[in-house]
mmCIF file with all atom_site columns, C-alpha atoms in Angstrom:
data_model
loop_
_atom_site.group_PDB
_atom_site.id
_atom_site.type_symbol
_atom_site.label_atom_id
_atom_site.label_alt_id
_atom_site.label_comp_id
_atom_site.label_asym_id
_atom_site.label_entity_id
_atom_site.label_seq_id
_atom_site.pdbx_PDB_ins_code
_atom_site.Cartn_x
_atom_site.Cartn_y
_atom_site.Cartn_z
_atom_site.occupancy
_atom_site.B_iso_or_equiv
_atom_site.pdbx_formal_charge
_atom_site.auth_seq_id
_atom_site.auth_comp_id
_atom_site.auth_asym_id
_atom_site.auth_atom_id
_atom_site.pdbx_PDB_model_num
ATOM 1   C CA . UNK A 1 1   ? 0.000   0.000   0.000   1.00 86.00 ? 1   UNK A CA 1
ATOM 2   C CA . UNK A 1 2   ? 3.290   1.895   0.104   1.00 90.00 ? 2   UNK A CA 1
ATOM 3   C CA . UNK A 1 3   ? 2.195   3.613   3.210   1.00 95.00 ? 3   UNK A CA 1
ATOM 4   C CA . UNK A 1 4   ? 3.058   2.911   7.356   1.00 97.00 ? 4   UNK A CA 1
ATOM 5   C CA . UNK A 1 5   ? 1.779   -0.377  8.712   1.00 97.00 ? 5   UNK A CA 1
ATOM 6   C CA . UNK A 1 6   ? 0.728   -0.858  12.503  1.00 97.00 ? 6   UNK A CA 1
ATOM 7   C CA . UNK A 1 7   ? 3.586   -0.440  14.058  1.00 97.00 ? 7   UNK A CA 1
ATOM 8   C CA . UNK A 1 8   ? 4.878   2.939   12.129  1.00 97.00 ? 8   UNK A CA 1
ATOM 9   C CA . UNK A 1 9   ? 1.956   3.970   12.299  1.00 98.00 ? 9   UNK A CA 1
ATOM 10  C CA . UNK A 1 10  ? 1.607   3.713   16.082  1.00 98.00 ? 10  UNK A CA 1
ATOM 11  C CA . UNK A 1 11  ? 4.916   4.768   16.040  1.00 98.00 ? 11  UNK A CA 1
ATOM 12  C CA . UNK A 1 12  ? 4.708   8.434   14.377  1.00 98.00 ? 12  UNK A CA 1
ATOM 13  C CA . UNK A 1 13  ? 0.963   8.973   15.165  1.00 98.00 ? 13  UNK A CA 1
ATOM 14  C CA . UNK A 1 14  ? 2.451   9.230   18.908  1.00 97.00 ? 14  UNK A CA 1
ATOM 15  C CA . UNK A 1 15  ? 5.182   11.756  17.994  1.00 97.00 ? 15  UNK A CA 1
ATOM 16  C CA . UNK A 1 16  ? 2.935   13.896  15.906  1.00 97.00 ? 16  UNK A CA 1
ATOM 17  C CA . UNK A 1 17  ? 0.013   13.507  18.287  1.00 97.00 ? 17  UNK A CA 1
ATOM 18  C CA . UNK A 1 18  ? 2.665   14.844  21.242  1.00 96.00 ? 18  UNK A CA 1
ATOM 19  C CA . UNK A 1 19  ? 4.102   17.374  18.147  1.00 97.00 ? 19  UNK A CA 1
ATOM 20  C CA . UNK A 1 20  ? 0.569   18.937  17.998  1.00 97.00 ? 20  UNK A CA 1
ATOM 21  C CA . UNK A 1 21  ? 0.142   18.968  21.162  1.00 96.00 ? 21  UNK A CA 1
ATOM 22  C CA . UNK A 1 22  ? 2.881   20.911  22.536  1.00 97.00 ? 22  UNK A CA 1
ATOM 23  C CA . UNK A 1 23  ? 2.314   23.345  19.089  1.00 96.00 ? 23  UNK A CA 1
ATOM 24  C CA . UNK A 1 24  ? -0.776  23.937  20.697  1.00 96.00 ? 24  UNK A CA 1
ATOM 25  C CA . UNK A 1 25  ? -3.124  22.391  17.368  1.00 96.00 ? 25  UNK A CA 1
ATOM 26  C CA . UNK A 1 26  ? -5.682  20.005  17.906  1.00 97.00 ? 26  UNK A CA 1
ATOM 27  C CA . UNK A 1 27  ? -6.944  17.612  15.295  1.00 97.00 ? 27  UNK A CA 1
ATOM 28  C CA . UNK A 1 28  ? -8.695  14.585  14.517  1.00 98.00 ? 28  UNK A CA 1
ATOM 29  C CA . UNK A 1 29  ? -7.529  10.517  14.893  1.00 98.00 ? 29  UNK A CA 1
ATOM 30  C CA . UNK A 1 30  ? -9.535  8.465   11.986  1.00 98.00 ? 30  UNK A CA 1
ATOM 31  C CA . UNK A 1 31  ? -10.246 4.698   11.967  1.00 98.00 ? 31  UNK A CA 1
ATOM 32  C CA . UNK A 1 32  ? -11.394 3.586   8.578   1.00 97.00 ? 32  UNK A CA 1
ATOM 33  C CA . UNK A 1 33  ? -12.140 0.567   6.574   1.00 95.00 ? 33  UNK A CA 1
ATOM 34  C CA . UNK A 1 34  ? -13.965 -0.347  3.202   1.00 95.00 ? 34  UNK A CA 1
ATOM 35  C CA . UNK A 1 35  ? -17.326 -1.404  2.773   1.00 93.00 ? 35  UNK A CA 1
ATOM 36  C CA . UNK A 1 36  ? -17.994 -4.655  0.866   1.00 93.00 ? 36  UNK A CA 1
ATOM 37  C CA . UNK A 1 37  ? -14.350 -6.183  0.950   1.00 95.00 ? 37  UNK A CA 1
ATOM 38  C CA . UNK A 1 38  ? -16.528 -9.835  0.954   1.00 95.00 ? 38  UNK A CA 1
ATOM 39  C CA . UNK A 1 39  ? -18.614 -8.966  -1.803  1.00 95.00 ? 39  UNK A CA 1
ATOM 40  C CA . UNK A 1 40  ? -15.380 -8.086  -4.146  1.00 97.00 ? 40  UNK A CA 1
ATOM 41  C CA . UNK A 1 41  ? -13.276 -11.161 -2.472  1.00 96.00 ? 41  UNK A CA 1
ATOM 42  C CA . UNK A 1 42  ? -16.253 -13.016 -3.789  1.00 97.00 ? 42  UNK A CA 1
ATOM 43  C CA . UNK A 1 43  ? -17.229 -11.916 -6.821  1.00 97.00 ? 43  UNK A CA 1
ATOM 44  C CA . UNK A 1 44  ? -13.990 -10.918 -8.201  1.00 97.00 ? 44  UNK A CA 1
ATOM 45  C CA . UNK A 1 45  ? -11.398 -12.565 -6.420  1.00 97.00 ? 45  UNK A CA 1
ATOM 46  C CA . UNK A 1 46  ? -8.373  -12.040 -3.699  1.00 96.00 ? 46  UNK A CA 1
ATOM 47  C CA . UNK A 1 47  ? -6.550  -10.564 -6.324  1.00 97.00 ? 47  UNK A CA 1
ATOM 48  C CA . UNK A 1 48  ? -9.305  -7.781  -6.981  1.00 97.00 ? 48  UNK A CA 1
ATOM 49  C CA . UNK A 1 49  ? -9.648  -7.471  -3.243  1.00 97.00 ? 49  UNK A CA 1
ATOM 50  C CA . UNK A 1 50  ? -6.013  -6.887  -2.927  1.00 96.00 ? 50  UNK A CA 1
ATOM 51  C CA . UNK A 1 51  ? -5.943  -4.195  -5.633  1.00 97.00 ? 51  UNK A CA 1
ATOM 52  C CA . UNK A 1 52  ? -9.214  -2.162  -4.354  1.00 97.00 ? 52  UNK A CA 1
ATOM 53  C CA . UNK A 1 53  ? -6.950  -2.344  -0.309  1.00 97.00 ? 53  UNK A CA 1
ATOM 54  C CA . UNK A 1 54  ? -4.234  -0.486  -2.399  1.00 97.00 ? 54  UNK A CA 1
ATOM 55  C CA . UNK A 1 55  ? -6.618  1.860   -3.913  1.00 97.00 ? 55  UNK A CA 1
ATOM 56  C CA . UNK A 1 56  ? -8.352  2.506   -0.313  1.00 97.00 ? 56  UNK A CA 1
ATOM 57  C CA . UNK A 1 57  ? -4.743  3.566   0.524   1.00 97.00 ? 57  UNK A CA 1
ATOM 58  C CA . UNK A 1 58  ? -4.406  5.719   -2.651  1.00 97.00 ? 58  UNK A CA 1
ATOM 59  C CA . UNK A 1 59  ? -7.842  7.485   -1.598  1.00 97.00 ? 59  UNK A CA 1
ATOM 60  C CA . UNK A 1 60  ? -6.328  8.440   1.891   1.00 97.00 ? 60  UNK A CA 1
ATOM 61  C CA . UNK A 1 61  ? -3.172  9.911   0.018   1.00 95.00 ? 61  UNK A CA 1
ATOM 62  C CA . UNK A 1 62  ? -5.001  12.225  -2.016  1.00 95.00 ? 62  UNK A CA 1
ATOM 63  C CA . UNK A 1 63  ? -7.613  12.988  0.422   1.00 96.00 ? 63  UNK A CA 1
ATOM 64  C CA . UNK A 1 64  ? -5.169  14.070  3.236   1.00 97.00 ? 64  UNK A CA 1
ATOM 65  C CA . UNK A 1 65  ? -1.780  15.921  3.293   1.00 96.00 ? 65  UNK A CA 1
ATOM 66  C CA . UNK A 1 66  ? 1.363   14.313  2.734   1.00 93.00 ? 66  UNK A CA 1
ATOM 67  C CA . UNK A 1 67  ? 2.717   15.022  6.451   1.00 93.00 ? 67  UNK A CA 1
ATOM 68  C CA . UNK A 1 68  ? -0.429  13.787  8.110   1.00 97.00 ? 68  UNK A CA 1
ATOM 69  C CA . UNK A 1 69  ? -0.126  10.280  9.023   1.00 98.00 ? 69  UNK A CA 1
ATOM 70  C CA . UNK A 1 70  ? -1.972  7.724   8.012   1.00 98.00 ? 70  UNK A CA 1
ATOM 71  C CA . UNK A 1 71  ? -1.108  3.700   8.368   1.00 98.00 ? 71  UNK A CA 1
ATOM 72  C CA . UNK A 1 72  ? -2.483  0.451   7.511   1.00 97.00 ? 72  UNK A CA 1
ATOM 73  C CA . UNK A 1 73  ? -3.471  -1.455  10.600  1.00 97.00 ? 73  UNK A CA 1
ATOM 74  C CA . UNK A 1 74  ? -4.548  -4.523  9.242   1.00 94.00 ? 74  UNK A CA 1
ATOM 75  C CA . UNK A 1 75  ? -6.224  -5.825  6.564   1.00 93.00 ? 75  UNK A CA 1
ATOM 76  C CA . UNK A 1 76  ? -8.892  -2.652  4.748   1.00 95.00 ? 76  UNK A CA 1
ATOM 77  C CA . UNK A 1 77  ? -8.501  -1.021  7.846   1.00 97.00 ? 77  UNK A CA 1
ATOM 78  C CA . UNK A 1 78  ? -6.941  1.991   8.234   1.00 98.00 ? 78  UNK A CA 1
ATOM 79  C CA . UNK A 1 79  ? -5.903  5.168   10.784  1.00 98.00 ? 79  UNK A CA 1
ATOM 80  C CA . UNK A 1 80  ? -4.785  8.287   10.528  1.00 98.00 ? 80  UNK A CA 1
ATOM 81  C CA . UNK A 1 81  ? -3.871  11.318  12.788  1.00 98.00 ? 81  UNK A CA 1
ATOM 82  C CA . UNK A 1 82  ? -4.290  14.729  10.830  1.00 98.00 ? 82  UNK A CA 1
ATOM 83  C CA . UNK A 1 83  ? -3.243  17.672  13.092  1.00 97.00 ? 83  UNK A CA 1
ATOM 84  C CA . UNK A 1 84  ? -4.748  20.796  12.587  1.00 96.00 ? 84  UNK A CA 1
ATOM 85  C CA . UNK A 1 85  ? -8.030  19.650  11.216  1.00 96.00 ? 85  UNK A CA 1
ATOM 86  C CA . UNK A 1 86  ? -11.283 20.453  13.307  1.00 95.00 ? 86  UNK A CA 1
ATOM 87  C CA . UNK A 1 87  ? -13.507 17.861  14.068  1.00 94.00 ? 87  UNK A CA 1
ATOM 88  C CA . UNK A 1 88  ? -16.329 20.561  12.198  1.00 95.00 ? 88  UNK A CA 1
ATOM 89  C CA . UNK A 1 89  ? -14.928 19.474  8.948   1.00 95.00 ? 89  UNK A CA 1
ATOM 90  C CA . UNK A 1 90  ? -15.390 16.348  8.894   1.00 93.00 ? 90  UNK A CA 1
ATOM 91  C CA . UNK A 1 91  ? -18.769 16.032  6.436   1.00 94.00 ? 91  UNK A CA 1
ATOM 92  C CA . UNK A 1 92  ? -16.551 18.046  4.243   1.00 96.00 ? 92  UNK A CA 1
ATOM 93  C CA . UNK A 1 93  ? -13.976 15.065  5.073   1.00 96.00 ? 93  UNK A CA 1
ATOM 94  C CA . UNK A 1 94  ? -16.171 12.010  4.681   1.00 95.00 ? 94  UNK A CA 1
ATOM 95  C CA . UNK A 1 95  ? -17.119 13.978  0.927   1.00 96.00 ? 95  UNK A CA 1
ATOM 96  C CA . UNK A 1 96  ? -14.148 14.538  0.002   1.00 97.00 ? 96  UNK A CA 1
ATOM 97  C CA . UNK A 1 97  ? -13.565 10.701  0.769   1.00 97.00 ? 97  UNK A CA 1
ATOM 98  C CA . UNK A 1 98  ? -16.321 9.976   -1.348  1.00 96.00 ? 98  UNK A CA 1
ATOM 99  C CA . UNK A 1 99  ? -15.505 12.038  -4.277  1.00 97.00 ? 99  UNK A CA 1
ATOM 100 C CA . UNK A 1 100 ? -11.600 10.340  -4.121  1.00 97.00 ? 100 UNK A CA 1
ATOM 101 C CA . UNK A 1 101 ? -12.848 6.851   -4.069  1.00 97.00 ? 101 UNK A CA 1
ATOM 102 C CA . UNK A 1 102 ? -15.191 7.463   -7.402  1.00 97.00 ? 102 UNK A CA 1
ATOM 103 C CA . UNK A 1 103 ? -12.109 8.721   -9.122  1.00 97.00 ? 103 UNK A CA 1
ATOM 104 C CA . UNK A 1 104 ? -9.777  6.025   -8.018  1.00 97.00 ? 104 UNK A CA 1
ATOM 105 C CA . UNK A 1 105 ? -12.283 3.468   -8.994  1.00 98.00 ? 105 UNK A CA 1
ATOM 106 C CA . UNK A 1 106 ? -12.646 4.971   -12.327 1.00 97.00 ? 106 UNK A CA 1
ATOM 107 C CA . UNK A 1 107 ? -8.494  5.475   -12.658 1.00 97.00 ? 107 UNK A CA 1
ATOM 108 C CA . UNK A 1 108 ? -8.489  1.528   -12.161 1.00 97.00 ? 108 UNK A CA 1
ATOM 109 C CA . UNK A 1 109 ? -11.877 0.615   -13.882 1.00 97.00 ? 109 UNK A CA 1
ATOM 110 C CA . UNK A 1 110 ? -12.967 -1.396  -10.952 1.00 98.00 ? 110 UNK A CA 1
ATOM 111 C CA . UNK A 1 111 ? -16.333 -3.016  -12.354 1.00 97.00 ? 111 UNK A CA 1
ATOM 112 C CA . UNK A 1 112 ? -17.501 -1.511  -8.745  1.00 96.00 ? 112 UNK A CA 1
ATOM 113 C CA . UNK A 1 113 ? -16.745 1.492   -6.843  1.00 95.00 ? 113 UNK A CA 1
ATOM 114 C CA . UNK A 1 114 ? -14.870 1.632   -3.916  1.00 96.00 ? 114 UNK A CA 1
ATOM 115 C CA . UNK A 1 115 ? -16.860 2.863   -0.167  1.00 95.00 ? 115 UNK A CA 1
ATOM 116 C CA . UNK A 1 116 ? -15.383 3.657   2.854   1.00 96.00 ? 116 UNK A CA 1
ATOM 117 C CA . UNK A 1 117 ? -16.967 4.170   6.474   1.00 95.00 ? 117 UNK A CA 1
ATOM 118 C CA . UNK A 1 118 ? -15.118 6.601   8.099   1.00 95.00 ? 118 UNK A CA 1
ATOM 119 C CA . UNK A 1 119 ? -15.238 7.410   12.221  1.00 96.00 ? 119 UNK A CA 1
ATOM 120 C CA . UNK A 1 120 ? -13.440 10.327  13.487  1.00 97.00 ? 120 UNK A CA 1
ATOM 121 C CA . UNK A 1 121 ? -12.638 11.700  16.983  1.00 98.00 ? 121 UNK A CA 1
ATOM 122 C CA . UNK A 1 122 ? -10.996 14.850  18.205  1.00 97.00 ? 122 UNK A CA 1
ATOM 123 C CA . UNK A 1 123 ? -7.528  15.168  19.504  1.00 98.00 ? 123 UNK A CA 1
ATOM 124 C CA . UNK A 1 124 ? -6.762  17.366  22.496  1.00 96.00 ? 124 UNK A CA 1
ATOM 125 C CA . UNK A 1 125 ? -4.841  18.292  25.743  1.00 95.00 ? 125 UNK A CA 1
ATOM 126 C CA . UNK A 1 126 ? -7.418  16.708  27.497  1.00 95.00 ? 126 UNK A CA 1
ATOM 127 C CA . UNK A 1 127 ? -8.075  13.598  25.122  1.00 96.00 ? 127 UNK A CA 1
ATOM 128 C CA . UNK A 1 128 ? -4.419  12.376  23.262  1.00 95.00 ? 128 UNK A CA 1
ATOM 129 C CA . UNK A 1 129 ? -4.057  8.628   24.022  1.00 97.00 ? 129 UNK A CA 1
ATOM 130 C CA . UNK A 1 130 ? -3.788  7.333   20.193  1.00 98.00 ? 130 UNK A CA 1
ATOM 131 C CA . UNK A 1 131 ? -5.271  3.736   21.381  1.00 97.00 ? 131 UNK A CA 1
ATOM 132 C CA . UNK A 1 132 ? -8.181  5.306   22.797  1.00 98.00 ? 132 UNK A CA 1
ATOM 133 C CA . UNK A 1 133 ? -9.059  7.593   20.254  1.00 98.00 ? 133 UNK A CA 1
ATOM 134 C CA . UNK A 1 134 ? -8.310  4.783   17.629  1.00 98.00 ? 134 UNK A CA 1
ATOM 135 C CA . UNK A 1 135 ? -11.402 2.499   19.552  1.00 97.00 ? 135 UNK A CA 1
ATOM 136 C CA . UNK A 1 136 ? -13.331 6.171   19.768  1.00 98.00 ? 136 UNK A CA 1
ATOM 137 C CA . UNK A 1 137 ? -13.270 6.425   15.848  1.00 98.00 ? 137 UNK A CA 1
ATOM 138 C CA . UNK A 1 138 ? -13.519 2.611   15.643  1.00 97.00 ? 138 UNK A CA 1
ATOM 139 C CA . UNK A 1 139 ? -16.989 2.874   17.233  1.00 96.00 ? 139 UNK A CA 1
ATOM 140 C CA . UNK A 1 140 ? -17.893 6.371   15.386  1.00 95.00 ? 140 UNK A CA 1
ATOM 141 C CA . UNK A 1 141 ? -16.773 4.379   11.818  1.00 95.00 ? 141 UNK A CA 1
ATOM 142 C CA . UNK A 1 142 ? -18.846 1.494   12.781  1.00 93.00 ? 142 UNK A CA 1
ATOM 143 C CA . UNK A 1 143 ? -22.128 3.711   13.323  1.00 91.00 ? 143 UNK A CA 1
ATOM 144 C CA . UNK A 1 144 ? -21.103 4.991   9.481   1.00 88.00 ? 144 UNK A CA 1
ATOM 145 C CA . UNK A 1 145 ? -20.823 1.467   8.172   1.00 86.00 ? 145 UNK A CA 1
ATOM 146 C CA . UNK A 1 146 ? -24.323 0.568   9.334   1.00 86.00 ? 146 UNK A CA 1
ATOM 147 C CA . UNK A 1 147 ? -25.736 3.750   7.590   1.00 79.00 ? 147 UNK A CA 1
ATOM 148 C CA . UNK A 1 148 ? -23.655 2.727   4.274   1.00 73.00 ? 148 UNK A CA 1
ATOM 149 C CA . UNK A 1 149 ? -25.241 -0.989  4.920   1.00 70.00 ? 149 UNK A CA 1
ATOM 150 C CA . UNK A 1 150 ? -28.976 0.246   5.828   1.00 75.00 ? 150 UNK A CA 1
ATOM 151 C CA . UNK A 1 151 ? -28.540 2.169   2.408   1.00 73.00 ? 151 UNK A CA 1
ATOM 152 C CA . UNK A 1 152 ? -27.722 -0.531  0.167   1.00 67.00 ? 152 UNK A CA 1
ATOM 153 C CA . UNK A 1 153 ? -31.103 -2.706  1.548   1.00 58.00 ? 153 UNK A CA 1
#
């Protein structure tokens, strides 16, 4: 996916987290992973599921800033920690998500388009521990995926 995995990701989330911190910036911590990774493993095969997990990447690079940092936890799931963005953006966030993954899917002609639920949390002097706020966007993301789900009934 040419970006961090879990560990680098942990890793310099922390330090920019602490970076931010002591700048005086807040931010948000993302959890994200795509919807439908079955239905393409199924219909289209590993292979195709392997190539839409390196587009899912591609969406976060063009969505976010190139010093942000976002990693690969596992799997379609991914994180990020974006200093500096307010937690009032994120609609504007979550469209600009959208918007990416059409255009990726297009770049690649996937005979399907990519979707991603996407839970964010703030980032503050108050609220900074990068595990917690990773299971705090975990839990926002998941109430996303069930509206992408309830959707598609």
């Amino acid at each position: 996916t040419k970006i961090l995995n879990r560990r680098g990701f942990m890793e310099m989330g922390d330090e920019a987290l602490k970076l931010a911190l002591k700048l005086g910036t807040n931010g948000i911590v993302f959890f994200a992973d795509m919807d439908y990774l079955k239905k393409i493993n199924d219909n289209y095969g590993h292979e195709m599921g392997d190539q839409a997990i390196k587009a899912e990447a591609e969406v976060f690079k063009i969505t976010f800033r190139q010093n942000d940092i976002i990693g690969r936890l596992g799997g379609d799931e991914f994180a990020g920690v974006i200093p500096g963005l307010p937690i009032d953006h994120l609609e504007k966030t979550k469209n600009s998500i959208s918007e990416a993954c059409k255009i990726i899917s297009r770049k690649y002609n996937f005979p399907f388009d990519i979707e991603i639920s996407f839970g964010a949390v703030e980032f503050n002097a108050d609220k900074y521990d990068l595990n917690e706020l990773i299971k705090e966007a975990d839990k926002e993301q998941y109430k996303e995926k069930r509206k992408h789900h309830a959707k598609k009934r």
